[in-house]
mmCIF file with all atom_site columns, N, CA and C in Angstrom:
data_model
loop_
_atom_site.group_PDB
_atom_site.id
_atom_site.type_symbol
_atom_site.label_atom_id
_atom_site.label_alt_id
_atom_site.label_comp_id
_atom_site.label_asym_id
_atom_site.label_entity_id
_atom_site.label_seq_id
_atom_site.pdbx_PDB_ins_code
_atom_site.Cartn_x
_atom_site.Cartn_y
_atom_site.Cartn_z
_atom_site.occupancy
_atom_site.B_iso_or_equiv
_atom_site.pdbx_formal_charge
_atom_site.auth_seq_id
_atom_site.auth_comp_id
_atom_site.auth_asym_id
_atom_site.auth_atom_id
_atom_site.pdbx_PDB_model_num
ATOM 1   N N  . MET A 1 1  ? 41.929 -59.414 51.548 1.00 0.00 ? 1036 MET A N  1
ATOM 2   C CA . MET A 1 1  ? 41.577 -58.854 52.852 1.00 0.00 ? 1036 MET A CA 1
ATOM 3   C C  . MET A 1 1  ? 40.072 -58.831 53.018 1.00 0.00 ? 1036 MET A C  1
ATOM 4   N N  . GLU A 1 2  ? 39.629 -58.791 54.252 1.00 0.00 ? 1037 GLU A N  1
ATOM 5   C CA . GLU A 1 2  ? 38.198 -58.730 54.496 1.00 0.00 ? 1037 GLU A CA 1
ATOM 6   C C  . GLU A 1 2  ? 37.626 -57.394 54.048 1.00 0.00 ? 1037 GLU A C  1
ATOM 7   N N  . LYS A 1 3  ? 36.392 -57.451 53.572 1.00 0.00 ? 1038 LYS A N  1
ATOM 8   C CA . LYS A 1 3  ? 35.706 -56.234 53.154 1.00 0.00 ? 1038 LYS A CA 1
ATOM 9   C C  . LYS A 1 3  ? 34.618 -55.919 54.163 1.00 0.00 ? 1038 LYS A C  1
ATOM 10  N N  . TYR A 1 4  ? 34.323 -54.637 54.282 1.00 0.00 ? 1039 TYR A N  1
ATOM 11  C CA . TYR A 1 4  ? 33.293 -54.214 55.223 1.00 0.00 ? 1039 TYR A CA 1
ATOM 12  C C  . TYR A 1 4  ? 32.357 -53.255 54.520 1.00 0.00 ? 1039 TYR A C  1
ATOM 13  N N  . THR A 1 5  ? 31.151 -53.137 55.060 1.00 0.00 ? 1040 THR A N  1
ATOM 14  C CA . THR A 1 5  ? 30.210 -52.160 54.524 1.00 0.00 ? 1040 THR A CA 1
ATOM 15  C C  . THR A 1 5  ? 30.374 -50.873 55.301 1.00 0.00 ? 1040 THR A C  1
ATOM 16  N N  . LEU A 1 6  ? 30.352 -49.757 54.588 1.00 0.00 ? 1041 LEU A N  1
ATOM 17  C CA . LEU A 1 6  ? 30.590 -48.457 55.183 1.00 0.00 ? 1041 LEU A CA 1
ATOM 18  C C  . LEU A 1 6  ? 29.422 -47.539 54.860 1.00 0.00 ? 1041 LEU A C  1
ATOM 19  N N  . ARG A 1 7  ? 28.914 -46.848 55.874 1.00 0.00 ? 1042 ARG A N  1
ATOM 20  C CA . ARG A 1 7  ? 27.818 -45.912 55.631 1.00 0.00 ? 1042 ARG A CA 1
ATOM 21  C C  . ARG A 1 7  ? 28.292 -44.500 55.944 1.00 0.00 ? 1042 ARG A C  1
ATOM 22  N N  . PHE A 1 8  ? 28.108 -43.603 54.977 1.00 0.00 ? 1043 PHE A N  1
ATOM 23  C CA . PHE A 1 8  ? 28.473 -42.211 55.168 1.00 0.00 ? 1043 PHE A CA 1
ATOM 24  C C  . PHE A 1 8  ? 27.254 -41.449 55.674 1.00 0.00 ? 1043 PHE A C  1
ATOM 25  N N  . THR A 1 9  ? 27.500 -40.315 56.293 1.00 0.00 ? 1044 THR A N  1
ATOM 26  C CA . THR A 1 9  ? 26.395 -39.529 56.835 1.00 0.00 ? 1044 THR A CA 1
ATOM 27  C C  . THR A 1 9  ? 25.448 -39.059 55.737 1.00 0.00 ? 1044 THR A C  1
ATOM 28  N N  . TYR A 1 10 ? 25.935 -38.930 54.490 1.00 0.00 ? 1045 TYR A N  1
ATOM 29  C CA . TYR A 1 10 ? 25.066 -38.521 53.407 1.00 0.00 ? 1045 TYR A CA 1
ATOM 30  C C  . TYR A 1 10 ? 24.513 -39.691 52.609 1.00 0.00 ? 1045 TYR A C  1
ATOM 31  N N  . GLY A 1 11 ? 24.695 -40.920 53.112 1.00 0.00 ? 1046 GLY A N  1
ATOM 32  C CA . GLY A 1 11 ? 23.985 -42.052 52.535 1.00 0.00 ? 1046 GLY A CA 1
ATOM 33  C C  . GLY A 1 11 ? 24.730 -42.860 51.490 1.00 0.00 ? 1046 GLY A C  1
ATOM 34  N N  . VAL A 1 12 ? 25.985 -42.541 51.209 1.00 0.00 ? 1047 VAL A N  1
ATOM 35  C CA . VAL A 1 12 ? 26.733 -43.324 50.231 1.00 0.00 ? 1047 VAL A CA 1
ATOM 36  C C  . VAL A 1 12 ? 27.259 -44.587 50.886 1.00 0.00 ? 1047 VAL A C  1
ATOM 37  N N  . LYS A 1 13 ? 27.027 -45.728 50.245 1.00 0.00 ? 1048 LYS A N  1
ATOM 38  C CA . LYS A 1 13 ? 27.534 -46.993 50.763 1.00 0.00 ? 1048 LYS A CA 1
ATOM 39  C C  . LYS A 1 13 ? 28.788 -47.396 50.004 1.00 0.00 ? 1048 LYS A C  1
ATOM 40  N N  . ALA A 1 14 ? 29.686 -48.072 50.689 1.00 0.00 ? 1049 ALA A N  1
ATOM 41  C CA . ALA A 1 14 ? 30.940 -48.449 50.036 1.00 0.00 ? 1049 ALA A CA 1
ATOM 42  C C  . ALA A 1 14 ? 31.508 -49.691 50.682 1.00 0.00 ? 1049 ALA A C  1
ATOM 43  N N  . SER A 1 15 ? 32.383 -50.344 49.957 1.00 0.00 ? 1050 SER A N  1
ATOM 44  C CA . SER A 1 15 ? 33.143 -51.460 50.504 1.00 0.00 ? 1050 SER A CA 1
ATOM 45  C C  . SER A 1 15 ? 34.591 -51.024 50.588 1.00 0.00 ? 1050 SER A C  1
ATOM 46  N N  . PHE A 1 16 ? 35.288 -51.495 51.610 1.00 0.00 ? 1051 PHE A N  1
ATOM 47  C CA . PHE A 1 16 ? 36.669 -51.094 51.726 1.00 0.00 ? 1051 PHE A CA 1
ATOM 48  C C  . PHE A 1 16 ? 37.468 -52.111 52.507 1.00 0.00 ? 1051 PHE A C  1
ATOM 49  N N  . ASP A 1 17 ? 38.775 -52.054 52.344 1.00 0.00 ? 1052 ASP A N  1
ATOM 50  C CA . ASP A 1 17 ? 39.655 -52.759 53.248 1.00 0.00 ? 1052 ASP A CA 1
ATOM 51  C C  . ASP A 1 17 ? 40.351 -51.691 54.086 1.00 0.00 ? 1052 ASP A C  1
ATOM 52  N N  . PHE A 1 18 ? 41.304 -52.100 54.930 1.00 0.00 ? 1053 PHE A N  1
ATOM 53  C CA . PHE A 1 18 ? 41.884 -51.119 55.827 1.00 0.00 ? 1053 PHE A CA 1
ATOM 54  C C  . PHE A 1 18 ? 42.863 -50.183 55.142 1.00 0.00 ? 1053 PHE A C  1
ATOM 55  N N  . ASN A 1 19 ? 43.095 -50.362 53.859 1.00 0.00 ? 1054 ASN A N  1
ATOM 56  C CA . ASN A 1 19 ? 44.016 -49.484 53.152 1.00 0.00 ? 1054 ASN A CA 1
ATOM 57  C C  . ASN A 1 19 ? 43.323 -48.557 52.170 1.00 0.00 ? 1054 ASN A C  1
ATOM 58  N N  . THR A 1 20 ? 42.287 -49.057 51.517 1.00 0.00 ? 1055 THR A N  1
ATOM 59  C CA . THR A 1 20 ? 41.690 -48.300 50.424 1.00 0.00 ? 1055 THR A CA 1
ATOM 60  C C  . THR A 1 20 ? 40.168 -48.369 50.480 1.00 0.00 ? 1055 THR A C  1
ATOM 61  N N  . LEU A 1 21 ? 39.540 -47.246 50.244 1.00 0.00 ? 1056 LEU A N  1
ATOM 62  C CA . LEU A 1 21 ? 38.080 -47.173 50.195 1.00 0.00 ? 1056 LEU A CA 1
ATOM 63  C C  . LEU A 1 21 ? 37.632 -47.151 48.740 1.00 0.00 ? 1056 LEU A C  1
ATOM 64  N N  . LEU A 1 22 ? 36.654 -47.994 48.405 1.00 0.00 ? 1057 LEU A N  1
ATOM 65  C CA . LEU A 1 22 ? 36.137 -48.028 47.042 1.00 0.00 ? 1057 LEU A CA 1
ATOM 66  C C  . LEU A 1 22 ? 34.628 -47.826 47.075 1.00 0.00 ? 1057 LEU A C  1
ATOM 67  N N  . VAL A 1 23 ? 34.095 -47.018 46.177 1.00 0.00 ? 1058 VAL A N  1
ATOM 68  C CA . VAL A 1 23 ? 32.655 -46.844 46.113 1.00 0.00 ? 1058 VAL A CA 1
ATOM 69  C C  . VAL A 1 23 ? 32.027 -48.000 45.347 1.00 0.00 ? 1058 VAL A C  1
ATOM 70  N N  . ASP A 1 24 ? 30.723 -48.232 45.590 1.00 0.00 ? 1059 ASP A N  1
ATOM 71  C CA . ASP A 1 24 ? 30.037 -49.368 44.989 1.00 0.00 ? 1059 ASP A CA 1
ATOM 72  C C  . ASP A 1 24 ? 30.045 -49.341 43.464 1.00 0.00 ? 1059 ASP A C  1
ATOM 73  N N  . SER A 1 25 ? 30.103 -48.165 42.879 1.00 0.00 ? 1060 SER A N  1
ATOM 74  C CA . SER A 1 25 ? 30.039 -48.071 41.423 1.00 0.00 ? 1060 SER A CA 1
ATOM 75  C C  . SER A 1 25 ? 31.284 -48.638 40.754 1.00 0.00 ? 1060 SER A C  1
ATOM 76  N N  . GLY A 1 26 ? 32.288 -48.981 41.542 1.00 0.00 ? 1061 GLY A N  1
ATOM 77  C CA . GLY A 1 26 ? 33.491 -49.544 40.964 1.00 0.00 ? 1061 GLY A CA 1
ATOM 78  C C  . GLY A 1 26 ? 34.570 -48.498 40.702 1.00 0.00 ? 1061 GLY A C  1
ATOM 79  N N  . ALA A 1 27 ? 34.369 -47.296 41.205 1.00 0.00 ? 1062 ALA A N  1
ATOM 80  C CA . ALA A 1 27 ? 35.391 -46.255 41.040 1.00 0.00 ? 1062 ALA A CA 1
ATOM 81  C C  . ALA A 1 27 ? 36.685 -46.695 41.685 1.00 0.00 ? 1062 ALA A C  1
ATOM 82  N N  . LYS A 1 28 ? 37.763 -46.137 41.244 1.00 0.00 ? 1063 LYS A N  1
ATOM 83  C CA . LYS A 1 28 ? 39.058 -46.483 41.809 1.00 0.00 ? 1063 LYS A CA 1
ATOM 84  C C  . LYS A 1 28 ? 39.232 -45.826 43.169 1.00 0.00 ? 1063 LYS A C  1
ATOM 85  N N  . LYS A 1 29 ? 40.435 -45.848 43.652 1.00 0.00 ? 1064 LYS A N  1
ATOM 86  C CA . LYS A 1 29 ? 40.716 -45.362 45.006 1.00 0.00 ? 1064 LYS A CA 1
ATOM 87  C C  . LYS A 1 29 ? 40.083 -44.001 45.264 1.00 0.00 ? 1064 LYS A C  1
ATOM 88  N N  . VAL A 1 30 ? 39.356 -43.904 46.352 1.00 0.00 ? 1065 VAL A N  1
ATOM 89  C CA . VAL A 1 30 ? 38.687 -42.654 46.704 1.00 0.00 ? 1065 VAL A CA 1
ATOM 90  C C  . VAL A 1 30 ? 39.434 -41.954 47.828 1.00 0.00 ? 1065 VAL A C  1
ATOM 91  N N  . MET A 1 31 ? 39.718 -42.687 48.876 1.00 0.00 ? 1066 MET A N  1
ATOM 92  C CA . MET A 1 31 ? 40.415 -42.076 49.991 1.00 0.00 ? 1066 MET A CA 1
ATOM 93  C C  . MET A 1 31 ? 40.990 -43.154 50.877 1.00 0.00 ? 1066 MET A C  1
ATOM 94  N N  . ASP A 1 32 ? 42.031 -42.843 51.594 1.00 0.00 ? 1067 ASP A N  1
ATOM 95  C CA . ASP A 1 32 ? 42.566 -43.767 52.580 1.00 0.00 ? 1067 ASP A CA 1
ATOM 96  C C  . ASP A 1 32 ? 41.795 -43.577 53.869 1.00 0.00 ? 1067 ASP A C  1
ATOM 97  N N  . ILE A 1 33 ? 41.594 -44.671 54.583 1.00 0.00 ? 1068 ILE A N  1
ATOM 98  C CA . ILE A 1 33 ? 40.892 -44.554 55.853 1.00 0.00 ? 1068 ILE A CA 1
ATOM 99  C C  . ILE A 1 33 ? 41.875 -44.719 56.989 1.00 0.00 ? 1068 ILE A C  1
ATOM 100 N N  . SER A 1 34 ? 41.485 -44.227 58.117 1.00 0.00 ? 1069 SER A N  1
ATOM 101 C CA . SER A 1 34 ? 42.330 -44.323 59.293 1.00 0.00 ? 1069 SER A CA 1
ATOM 102 C C  . SER A 1 34 ? 41.610 -45.150 60.332 1.00 0.00 ? 1069 SER A C  1
ATOM 103 N N  . LYS A 1 35 ? 42.340 -46.034 60.994 1.00 0.00 ? 1070 LYS A N  1
ATOM 104 C CA . LYS A 1 35 ? 41.719 -46.896 61.987 1.00 0.00 ? 1070 LYS A CA 1
ATOM 105 C C  . LYS A 1 35 ? 41.065 -46.102 63.111 1.00 0.00 ? 1070 LYS A C  1
ATOM 106 N N  . LYS A 1 36 ? 41.495 -44.849 63.315 1.00 0.00 ? 1071 LYS A N  1
ATOM 107 C CA . LYS A 1 36 ? 40.891 -44.042 64.365 1.00 0.00 ? 1071 LYS A CA 1
ATOM 108 C C  . LYS A 1 36 ? 39.414 -43.747 64.083 1.00 0.00 ? 1071 LYS A C  1
ATOM 109 N N  . HIS A 1 37 ? 38.978 -43.909 62.835 1.00 0.00 ? 1072 HIS A N  1
ATOM 110 C CA . HIS A 1 37 ? 37.585 -43.671 62.480 1.00 0.00 ? 1072 HIS A CA 1
ATOM 111 C C  . HIS A 1 37 ? 36.698 -44.872 62.786 1.00 0.00 ? 1072 HIS A C  1
ATOM 112 N N  . ILE A 1 38 ? 37.312 -46.017 63.086 1.00 0.00 ? 1073 ILE A N  1
ATOM 113 C CA . ILE A 1 38 ? 36.531 -47.228 63.282 1.00 0.00 ? 1073 ILE A CA 1
ATOM 114 C C  . ILE A 1 38 ? 35.819 -47.204 64.625 1.00 0.00 ? 1073 ILE A C  1
ATOM 115 N N  . ILE A 1 39 ? 34.502 -47.403 64.592 1.00 0.00 ? 1074 ILE A N  1
ATOM 116 C CA . ILE A 1 39 ? 33.705 -47.436 65.815 1.00 0.00 ? 1074 ILE A CA 1
ATOM 117 C C  . ILE A 1 39 ? 33.679 -48.852 66.367 1.00 0.00 ? 1074 ILE A C  1
ATOM 118 N N  . ASN A 1 40 ? 33.402 -49.826 65.523 1.00 0.00 ? 1075 ASN A N  1
ATOM 119 C CA . ASN A 1 40 ? 33.513 -51.230 65.920 1.00 0.00 ? 1075 ASN A CA 1
ATOM 120 C C  . ASN A 1 40 ? 33.763 -52.076 64.680 1.00 0.00 ? 1075 ASN A C  1
ATOM 121 N N  . GLN A 1 41 ? 33.925 -53.368 64.845 1.00 0.00 ? 1076 GLN A N  1
ATOM 122 C CA . GLN A 1 41 ? 34.320 -54.211 63.713 1.00 0.00 ? 1076 GLN A CA 1
ATOM 123 C C  . GLN A 1 41 ? 33.243 -54.368 62.652 1.00 0.00 ? 1076 GLN A C  1
ATOM 124 N N  . ASN A 1 42 ? 31.986 -54.148 63.000 1.00 0.00 ? 1077 ASN A N  1
ATOM 125 C CA . ASN A 1 42 ? 30.920 -54.450 62.056 1.00 0.00 ? 1077 ASN A CA 1
ATOM 126 C C  . ASN A 1 42 ? 30.240 -53.226 61.463 1.00 0.00 ? 1077 ASN A C  1
ATOM 127 N N  . LYS A 1 43 ? 30.386 -52.069 62.090 1.00 0.00 ? 1078 LYS A N  1
ATOM 128 C CA . LYS A 1 43 ? 29.711 -50.876 61.588 1.00 0.00 ? 1078 LYS A CA 1
ATOM 129 C C  . LYS A 1 43 ? 30.667 -49.703 61.630 1.00 0.00 ? 1078 LYS A C  1
ATOM 130 N N  . PHE A 1 44 ? 30.708 -48.951 60.532 1.00 0.00 ? 1079 PHE A N  1
ATOM 131 C CA . PHE A 1 44 ? 31.615 -47.823 60.407 1.00 0.00 ? 1079 PHE A CA 1
ATOM 132 C C  . PHE A 1 44 ? 30.791 -46.621 59.966 1.00 0.00 ? 1079 PHE A C  1
ATOM 133 N N  . GLU A 1 45 ? 30.923 -45.521 60.646 1.00 0.00 ? 1080 GLU A N  1
ATOM 134 C CA . GLU A 1 45 ? 30.245 -44.306 60.206 1.00 0.00 ? 1080 GLU A CA 1
ATOM 135 C C  . GLU A 1 45 ? 31.249 -43.173 60.164 1.00 0.00 ? 1080 GLU A C  1
ATOM 136 N N  . PHE A 1 46 ? 31.216 -42.420 59.059 1.00 0.00 ? 1081 PHE A N  1
ATOM 137 C CA . PHE A 1 46 ? 32.156 -41.342 58.862 1.00 0.00 ? 1081 PHE A CA 1
ATOM 138 C C  . PHE A 1 46 ? 31.382 -40.036 58.696 1.00 0.00 ? 1081 PHE A C  1
ATOM 139 N N  . SER A 1 47 ? 31.946 -38.976 59.167 1.00 0.00 ? 1082 SER A N  1
ATOM 140 C CA . SER A 1 47 ? 31.420 -37.660 58.851 1.00 0.00 ? 1082 SER A CA 1
ATOM 141 C C  . SER A 1 47 ? 32.313 -37.066 57.779 1.00 0.00 ? 1082 SER A C  1
ATOM 142 N N  . ILE A 1 48 ? 31.751 -36.827 56.600 1.00 0.00 ? 1083 ILE A N  1
ATOM 143 C CA . ILE A 1 48 ? 32.525 -36.325 55.484 1.00 0.00 ? 1083 ILE A CA 1
ATOM 144 C C  . ILE A 1 48 ? 32.246 -34.839 55.332 1.00 0.00 ? 1083 ILE A C  1
ATOM 145 N N  . ASN A 1 49 ? 33.286 -34.048 55.398 1.00 0.00 ? 1084 ASN A N  1
ATOM 146 C CA . ASN A 1 49 ? 33.107 -32.598 55.283 1.00 0.00 ? 1084 ASN A CA 1
ATOM 147 C C  . ASN A 1 49 ? 33.133 -32.165 53.821 1.00 0.00 ? 1084 ASN A C  1
#
């Protein structure tokens, strides 16, 4: 699947597909994402509480 770059409000960058989010360090599954969070196809910003 295609991978995208993801920027969090606190500065963590990650790559993910539409099912699983992975952090750059190579950690395993962190969280599932929801398409409702997608702003556009090329840039994704999340607010993490």
